[in-house]
Coordinates of C-alpha atoms (C1' of nucleotides) in Angstrom, one line a residue:
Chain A
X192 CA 59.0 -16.8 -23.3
X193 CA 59.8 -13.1 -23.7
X194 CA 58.4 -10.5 -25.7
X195 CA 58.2 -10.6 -29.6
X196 CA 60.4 -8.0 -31.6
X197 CA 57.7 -5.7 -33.0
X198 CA 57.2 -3.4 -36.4
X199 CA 55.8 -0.6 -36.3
X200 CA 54.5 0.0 -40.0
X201 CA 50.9 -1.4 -40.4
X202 CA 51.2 -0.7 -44.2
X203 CA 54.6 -2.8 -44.6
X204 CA 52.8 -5.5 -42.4
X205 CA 49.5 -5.6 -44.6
X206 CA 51.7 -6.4 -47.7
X207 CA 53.9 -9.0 -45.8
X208 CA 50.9 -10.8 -44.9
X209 CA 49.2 -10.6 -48.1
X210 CA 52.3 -11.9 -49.5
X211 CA 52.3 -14.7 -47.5
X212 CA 48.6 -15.7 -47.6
X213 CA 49.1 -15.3 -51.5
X214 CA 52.2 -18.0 -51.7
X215 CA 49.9 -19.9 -49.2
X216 CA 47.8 -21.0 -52.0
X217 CA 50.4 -23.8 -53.7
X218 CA 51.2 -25.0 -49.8
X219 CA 47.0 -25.5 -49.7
X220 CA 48.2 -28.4 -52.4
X221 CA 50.7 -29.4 -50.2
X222 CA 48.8 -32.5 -48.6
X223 CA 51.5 -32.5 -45.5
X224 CA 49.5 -31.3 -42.8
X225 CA 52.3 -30.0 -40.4
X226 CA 53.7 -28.4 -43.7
X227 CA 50.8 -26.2 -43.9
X228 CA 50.8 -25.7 -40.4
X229 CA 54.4 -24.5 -40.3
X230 CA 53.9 -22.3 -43.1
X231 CA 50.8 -20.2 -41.7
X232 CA 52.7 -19.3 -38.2
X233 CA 54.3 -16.3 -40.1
X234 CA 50.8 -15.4 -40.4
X235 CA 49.8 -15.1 -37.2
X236 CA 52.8 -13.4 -36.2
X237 CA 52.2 -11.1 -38.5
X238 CA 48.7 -10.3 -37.7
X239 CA 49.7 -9.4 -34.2
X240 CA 52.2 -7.3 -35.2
X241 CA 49.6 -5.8 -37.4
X242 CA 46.6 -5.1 -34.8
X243 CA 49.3 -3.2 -32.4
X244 CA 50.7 -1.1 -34.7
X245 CA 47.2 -0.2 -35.5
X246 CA 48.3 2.0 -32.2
X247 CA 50.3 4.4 -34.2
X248 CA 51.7 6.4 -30.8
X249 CA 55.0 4.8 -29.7
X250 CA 53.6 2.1 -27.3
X251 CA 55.6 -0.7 -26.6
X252 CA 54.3 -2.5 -24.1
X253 CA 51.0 -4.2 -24.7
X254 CA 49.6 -3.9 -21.5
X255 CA 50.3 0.2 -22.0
X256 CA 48.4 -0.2 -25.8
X257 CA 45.3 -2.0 -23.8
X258 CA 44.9 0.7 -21.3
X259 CA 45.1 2.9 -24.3
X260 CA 42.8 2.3 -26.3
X261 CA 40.6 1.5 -22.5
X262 CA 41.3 5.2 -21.9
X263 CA 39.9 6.1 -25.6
X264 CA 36.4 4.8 -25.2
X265 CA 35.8 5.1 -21.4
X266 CA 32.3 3.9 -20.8
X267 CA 31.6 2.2 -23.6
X268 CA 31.4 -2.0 -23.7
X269 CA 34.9 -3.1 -25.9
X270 CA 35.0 -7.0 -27.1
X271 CA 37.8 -9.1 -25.5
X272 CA 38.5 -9.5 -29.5
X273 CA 39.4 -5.7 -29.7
X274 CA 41.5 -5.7 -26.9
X275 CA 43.4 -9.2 -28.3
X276 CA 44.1 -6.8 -31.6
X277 CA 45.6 -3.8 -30.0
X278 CA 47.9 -6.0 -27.4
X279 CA 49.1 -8.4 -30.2
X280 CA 49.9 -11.0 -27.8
X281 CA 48.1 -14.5 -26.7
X282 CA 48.4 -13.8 -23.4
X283 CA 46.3 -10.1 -23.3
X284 CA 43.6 -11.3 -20.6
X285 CA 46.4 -11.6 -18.0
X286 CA 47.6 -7.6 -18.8
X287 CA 44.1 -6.9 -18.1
X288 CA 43.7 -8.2 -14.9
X289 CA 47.1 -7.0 -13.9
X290 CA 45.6 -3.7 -15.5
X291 CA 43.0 -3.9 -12.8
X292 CA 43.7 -5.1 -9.8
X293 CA 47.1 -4.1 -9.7
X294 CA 47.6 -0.5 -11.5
X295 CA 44.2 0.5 -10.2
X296 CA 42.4 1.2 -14.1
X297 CA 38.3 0.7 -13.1
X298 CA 38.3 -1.9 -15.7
X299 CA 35.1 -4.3 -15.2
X300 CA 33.5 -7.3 -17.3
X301 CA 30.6 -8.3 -18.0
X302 CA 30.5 -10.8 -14.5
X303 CA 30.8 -8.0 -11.8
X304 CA 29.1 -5.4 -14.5
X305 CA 25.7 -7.8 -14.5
X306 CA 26.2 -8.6 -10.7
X307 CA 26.1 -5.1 -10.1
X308 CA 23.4 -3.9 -12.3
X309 CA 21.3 -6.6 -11.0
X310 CA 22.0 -4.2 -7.2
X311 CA 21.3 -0.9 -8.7
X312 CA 25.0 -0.4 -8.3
X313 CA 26.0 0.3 -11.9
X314 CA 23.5 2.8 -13.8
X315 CA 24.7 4.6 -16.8
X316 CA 22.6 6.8 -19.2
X317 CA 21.9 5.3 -22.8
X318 CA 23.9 2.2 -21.7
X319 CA 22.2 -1.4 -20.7
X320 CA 25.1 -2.8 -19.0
X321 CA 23.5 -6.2 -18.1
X322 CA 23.8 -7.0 -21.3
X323 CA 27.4 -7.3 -21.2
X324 CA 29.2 -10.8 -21.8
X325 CA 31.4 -12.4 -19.8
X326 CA 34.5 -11.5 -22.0
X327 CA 33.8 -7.5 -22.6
X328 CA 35.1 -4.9 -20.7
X329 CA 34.7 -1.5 -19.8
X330 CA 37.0 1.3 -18.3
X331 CA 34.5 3.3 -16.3
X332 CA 37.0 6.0 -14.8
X333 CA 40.1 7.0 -16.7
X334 CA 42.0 8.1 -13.6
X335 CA 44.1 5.7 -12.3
X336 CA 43.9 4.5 -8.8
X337 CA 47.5 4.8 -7.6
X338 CA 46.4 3.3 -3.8
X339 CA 45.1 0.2 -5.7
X340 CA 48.3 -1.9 -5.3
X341 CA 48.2 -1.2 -1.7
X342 CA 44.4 -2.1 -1.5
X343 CA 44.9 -5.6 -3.8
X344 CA 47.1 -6.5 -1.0
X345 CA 44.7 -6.5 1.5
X346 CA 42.1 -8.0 -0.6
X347 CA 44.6 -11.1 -1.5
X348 CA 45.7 -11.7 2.2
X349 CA 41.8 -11.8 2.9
X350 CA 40.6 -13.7 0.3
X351 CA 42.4 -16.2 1.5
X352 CA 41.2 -16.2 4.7
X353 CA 39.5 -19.3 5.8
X354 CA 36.7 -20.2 7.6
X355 CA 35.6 -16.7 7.1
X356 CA 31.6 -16.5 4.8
X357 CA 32.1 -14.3 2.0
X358 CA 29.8 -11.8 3.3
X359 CA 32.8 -11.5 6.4
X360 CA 35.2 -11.0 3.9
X361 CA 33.6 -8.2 2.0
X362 CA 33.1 -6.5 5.0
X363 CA 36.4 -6.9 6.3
X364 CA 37.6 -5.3 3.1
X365 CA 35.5 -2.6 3.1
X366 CA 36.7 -2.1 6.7
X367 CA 40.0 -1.8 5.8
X368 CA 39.4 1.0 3.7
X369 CA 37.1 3.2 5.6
X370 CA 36.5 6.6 3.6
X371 CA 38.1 5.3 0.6
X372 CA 36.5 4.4 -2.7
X373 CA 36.5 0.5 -3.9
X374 CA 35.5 -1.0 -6.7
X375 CA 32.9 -3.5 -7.4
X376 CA 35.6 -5.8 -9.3
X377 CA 38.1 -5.3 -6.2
X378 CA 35.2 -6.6 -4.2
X379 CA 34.3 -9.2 -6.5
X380 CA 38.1 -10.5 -6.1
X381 CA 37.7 -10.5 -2.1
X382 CA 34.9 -12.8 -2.3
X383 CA 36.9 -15.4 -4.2
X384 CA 34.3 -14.2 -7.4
X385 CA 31.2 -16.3 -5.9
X386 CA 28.7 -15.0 -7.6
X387 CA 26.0 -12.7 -5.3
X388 CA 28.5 -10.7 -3.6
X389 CA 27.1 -7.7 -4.8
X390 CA 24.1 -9.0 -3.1
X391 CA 26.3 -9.6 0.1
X392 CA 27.1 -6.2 -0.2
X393 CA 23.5 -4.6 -0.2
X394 CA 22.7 -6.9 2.4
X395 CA 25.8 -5.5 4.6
X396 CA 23.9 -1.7 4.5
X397 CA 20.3 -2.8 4.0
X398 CA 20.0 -5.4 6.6
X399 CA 23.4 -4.9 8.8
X400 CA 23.2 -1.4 8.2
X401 CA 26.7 -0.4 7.5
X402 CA 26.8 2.8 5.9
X403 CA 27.8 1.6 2.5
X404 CA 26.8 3.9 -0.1
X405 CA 27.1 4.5 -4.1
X406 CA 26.5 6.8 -7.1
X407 CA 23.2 5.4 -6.7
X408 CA 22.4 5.6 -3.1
X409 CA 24.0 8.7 -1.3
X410 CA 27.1 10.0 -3.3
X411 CA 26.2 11.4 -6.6
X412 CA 29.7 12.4 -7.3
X413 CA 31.2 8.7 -6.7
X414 CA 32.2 7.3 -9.9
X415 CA 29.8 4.5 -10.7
X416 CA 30.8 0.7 -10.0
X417 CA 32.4 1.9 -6.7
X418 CA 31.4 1.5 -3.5
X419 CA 32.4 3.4 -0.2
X420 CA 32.0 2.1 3.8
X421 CA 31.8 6.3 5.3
X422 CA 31.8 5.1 8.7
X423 CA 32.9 1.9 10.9
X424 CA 30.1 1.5 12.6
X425 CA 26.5 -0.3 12.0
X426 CA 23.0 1.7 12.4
X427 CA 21.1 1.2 15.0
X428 CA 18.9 -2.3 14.6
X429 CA 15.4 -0.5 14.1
X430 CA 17.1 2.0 11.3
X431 CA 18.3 -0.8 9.2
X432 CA 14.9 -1.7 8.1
X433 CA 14.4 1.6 5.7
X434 CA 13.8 0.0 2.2
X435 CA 16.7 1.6 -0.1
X436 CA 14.0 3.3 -2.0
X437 CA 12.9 5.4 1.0
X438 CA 16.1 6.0 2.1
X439 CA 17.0 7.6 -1.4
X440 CA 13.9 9.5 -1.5
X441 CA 14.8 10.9 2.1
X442 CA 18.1 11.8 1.0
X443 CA 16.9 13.4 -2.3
X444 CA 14.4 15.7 -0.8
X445 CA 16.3 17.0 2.4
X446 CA 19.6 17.4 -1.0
X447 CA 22.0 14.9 1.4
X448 CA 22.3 17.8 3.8
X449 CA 22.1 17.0 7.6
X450 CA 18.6 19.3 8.4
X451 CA 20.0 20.1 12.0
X452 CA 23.7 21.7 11.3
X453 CA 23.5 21.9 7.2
X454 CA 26.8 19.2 6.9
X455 CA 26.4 18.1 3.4
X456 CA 27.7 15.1 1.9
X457 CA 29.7 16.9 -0.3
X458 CA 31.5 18.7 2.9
X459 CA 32.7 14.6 3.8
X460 CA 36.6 14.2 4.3
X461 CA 38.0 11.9 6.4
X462 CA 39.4 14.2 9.0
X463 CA 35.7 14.8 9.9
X464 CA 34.0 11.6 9.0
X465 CA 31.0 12.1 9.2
X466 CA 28.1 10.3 7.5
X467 CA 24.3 11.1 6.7
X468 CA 21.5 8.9 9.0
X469 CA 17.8 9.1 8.6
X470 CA 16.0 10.2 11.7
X471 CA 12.4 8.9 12.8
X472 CA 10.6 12.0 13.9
X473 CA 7.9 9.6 15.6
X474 CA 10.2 7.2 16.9
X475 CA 10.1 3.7 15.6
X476 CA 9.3 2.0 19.4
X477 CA 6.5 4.6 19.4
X478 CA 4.8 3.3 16.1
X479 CA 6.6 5.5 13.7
X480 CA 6.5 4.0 10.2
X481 CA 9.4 4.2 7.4
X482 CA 7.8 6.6 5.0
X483 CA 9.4 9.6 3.7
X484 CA 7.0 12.1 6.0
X485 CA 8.1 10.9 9.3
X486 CA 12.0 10.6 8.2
X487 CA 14.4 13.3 8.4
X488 CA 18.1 13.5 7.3
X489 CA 20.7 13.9 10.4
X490 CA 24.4 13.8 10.2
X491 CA 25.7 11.3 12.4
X492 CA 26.7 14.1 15.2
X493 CA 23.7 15.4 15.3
X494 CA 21.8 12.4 15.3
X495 CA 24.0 11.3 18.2
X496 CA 23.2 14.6 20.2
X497 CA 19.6 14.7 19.2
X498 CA 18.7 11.3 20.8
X499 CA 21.2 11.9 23.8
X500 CA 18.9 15.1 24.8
X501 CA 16.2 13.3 24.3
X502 CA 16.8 10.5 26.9
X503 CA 17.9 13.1 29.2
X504 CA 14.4 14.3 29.0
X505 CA 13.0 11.2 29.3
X506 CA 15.1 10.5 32.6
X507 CA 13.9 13.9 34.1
X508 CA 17.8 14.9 33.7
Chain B
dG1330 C1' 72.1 -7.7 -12.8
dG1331 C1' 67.7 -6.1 -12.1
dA1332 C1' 63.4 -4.4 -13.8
dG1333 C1' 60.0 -5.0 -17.0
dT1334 C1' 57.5 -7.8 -20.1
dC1335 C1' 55.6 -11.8 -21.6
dT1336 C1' 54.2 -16.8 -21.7
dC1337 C1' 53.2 -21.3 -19.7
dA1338 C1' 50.6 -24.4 -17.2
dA1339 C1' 47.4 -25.8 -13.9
dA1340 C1' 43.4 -25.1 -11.2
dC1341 C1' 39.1 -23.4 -11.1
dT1342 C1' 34.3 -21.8 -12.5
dG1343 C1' 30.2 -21.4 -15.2
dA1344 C1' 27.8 -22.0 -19.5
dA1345 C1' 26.6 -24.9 -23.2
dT1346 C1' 26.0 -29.2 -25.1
dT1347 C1' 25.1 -34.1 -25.1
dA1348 C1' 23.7 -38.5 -23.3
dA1349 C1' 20.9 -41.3 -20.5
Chain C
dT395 C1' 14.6 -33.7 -16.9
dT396 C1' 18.9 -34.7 -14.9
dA397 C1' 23.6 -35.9 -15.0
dA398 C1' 27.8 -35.9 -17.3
dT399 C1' 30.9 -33.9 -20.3
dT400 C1' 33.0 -30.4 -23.0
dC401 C1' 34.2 -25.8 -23.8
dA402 C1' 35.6 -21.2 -22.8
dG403 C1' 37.2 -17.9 -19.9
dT404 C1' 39.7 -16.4 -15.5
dT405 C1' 43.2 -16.4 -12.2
dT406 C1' 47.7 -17.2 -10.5
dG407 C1' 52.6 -18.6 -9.5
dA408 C1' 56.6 -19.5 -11.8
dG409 C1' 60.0 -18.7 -14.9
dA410 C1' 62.2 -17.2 -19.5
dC411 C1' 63.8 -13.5 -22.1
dT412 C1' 64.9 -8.5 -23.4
dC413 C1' 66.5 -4.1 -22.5
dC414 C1' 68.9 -0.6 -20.0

DNA sequence: GGAGTCTCAAACTGAATTAA
DNA sequence: TTAATTCAGTTTGAGACTCC
């Protein structure tokens, strides 16, 4: 089926269809079922003609009028319903996934949006996103991801891996793109959308320590519902058991900034790739606790050097 | 003729409802 | 209360049609 011949003038469409409705009131005596039927298709037609020329710029692709009207309330929850008027076709859900996963618009529902509220992954001021449903969505960054085409790729080709846990697969993705932003929905894809992968996910830096991090624990500036892997390698075992909430209060006070060399987050590009790692000032084999006063923020280098000098002590070197 | 656009159909999942 | 069923939504490959 190919695309439906569109007109553009809502007014002229508003009459049609209240012309229609109007001489649908002697077919309502009609008792021939598939008569009325027949006679109410116009109808529909008409109505989606009407809810996308509600889009009065020159947009004639649906999929270009949903990212529109997406891109005109950014950050704010829009009923599947709304979207179904602007795109004036049946089929609008599959222009939004296509939307998202390939043509790299942040577009999340209400699935991954709850999954990753429920993390701490997804904050935004005045807005309770865990109350979203299933069938609302939200653009959360109006820049489009041009890399996202190339990143979907990966993500399928993993997916579809199998005999591999979910949590493998997540990290594999993130892997893959090492200093590079992902989404929560691109990870939600990569785990075949089980539910608790954002819960995979905090488990990969909490408990695996991977150096996973969010607007919400490390990179202020990263757009929220995206996630970024700085580093591919894992913390030591004994630093991997720093509850999140120390680890941001840590990170807060010392202002992300490496307390030995003064390499701030902010300073991170993937030339130098560095990434921020708390420090035990008593060490953790010697007793020392995780608790803000005994932690101190090190940029991986300096981490690296500090403990290296210190076993040279140690060994009388 | 090819790129872009759109729909179909089937498989799948989770929520809601109903029956036992 | 649990199991079965229904419903609604999502995803995806395939293919039809339009436009340039």
């Amino acid at each position: 089926m190919a695309r439906r011949s569109q007109q553009s003038n809502p007014e002229q469409l508003r009459i049609q269809l209240i012309t229609l409705l109007e001489n649908f009131e002697s077919e309502l005596k009609n008792e021939d079922l598939r008569s009325q039927v027949i006679e109410l298709v116009p109808a529909y037609r008409l109505l989606y003609d009407l809810g996308s020329s509600l889009v009065t710029e020159n947009i004639p692709a649906a999929r270009d009028r949903i990212i529109y009207y997406l891109k005109k309330y950014p950050l704010t929850i829009i009923n599947g319903e709304e979207i179904m008027v602007v795109a004036g076709i049946s089929e609008w859900a599959r222009r939004v996934r296509e939307l998202r996963v390939q043509l790299g618009w942040s577009i999340i529902t209400g699935v991954s949006a709850l999954e990753m509220a429920n993390e701490g992954d997804l904050e935004i001021e005045g807005l309770d996103v865990s109350t979203m449903k299933p069938d609302q969505y939200m653009l959360i960054n109006t820049e489009q991801d041009r890399e996202a085409a190339h990143r979907w790729n990966v993500a399928n080709g993993i997916r579809k891996e199998k005999n591999i846990s979910v949590q493998e697969k997540l990290l594999k993705f993130l892997r893959e793109n090492v200093g590079r932003p992902v989404t929560g929905e691109e990870l939600r894809y990569v785990a075949g959308d089980k539910s608790e992968w954002a819960r995979r996910v905090r488990e990969l830096r909490t408990e695996q320590g991977w150096p996973i991090i969010t607007k919400q624990t490390g990179m202020p500036e990263l757009p929220v519902g995206t996630y970024f892997l700085e580093l591919d390698r894992q913390a030591p075992v004994h630093d991997r058991k720093i509850p999140d909430s120390v680890r941001g209060k840590v990170l807060r006070r010392d202002e992300f900034t490496c307390k030995s060399c003064g390499w701030k987050i902010d300073d991170y590009n993937r030339a130098d790739p560095r990434i921020l790692e708390l420090h035990h000032k008593v060490h953790h084999a010697a007793g020392g606790e995780n608790t803000e006063e005994n932690l101190i923020t090190l940029c991986n280098i300096c981490h690296d050097k500090l403990h290296a000098e210190e076993n040279r002590k140690k060994n009388g070197r």
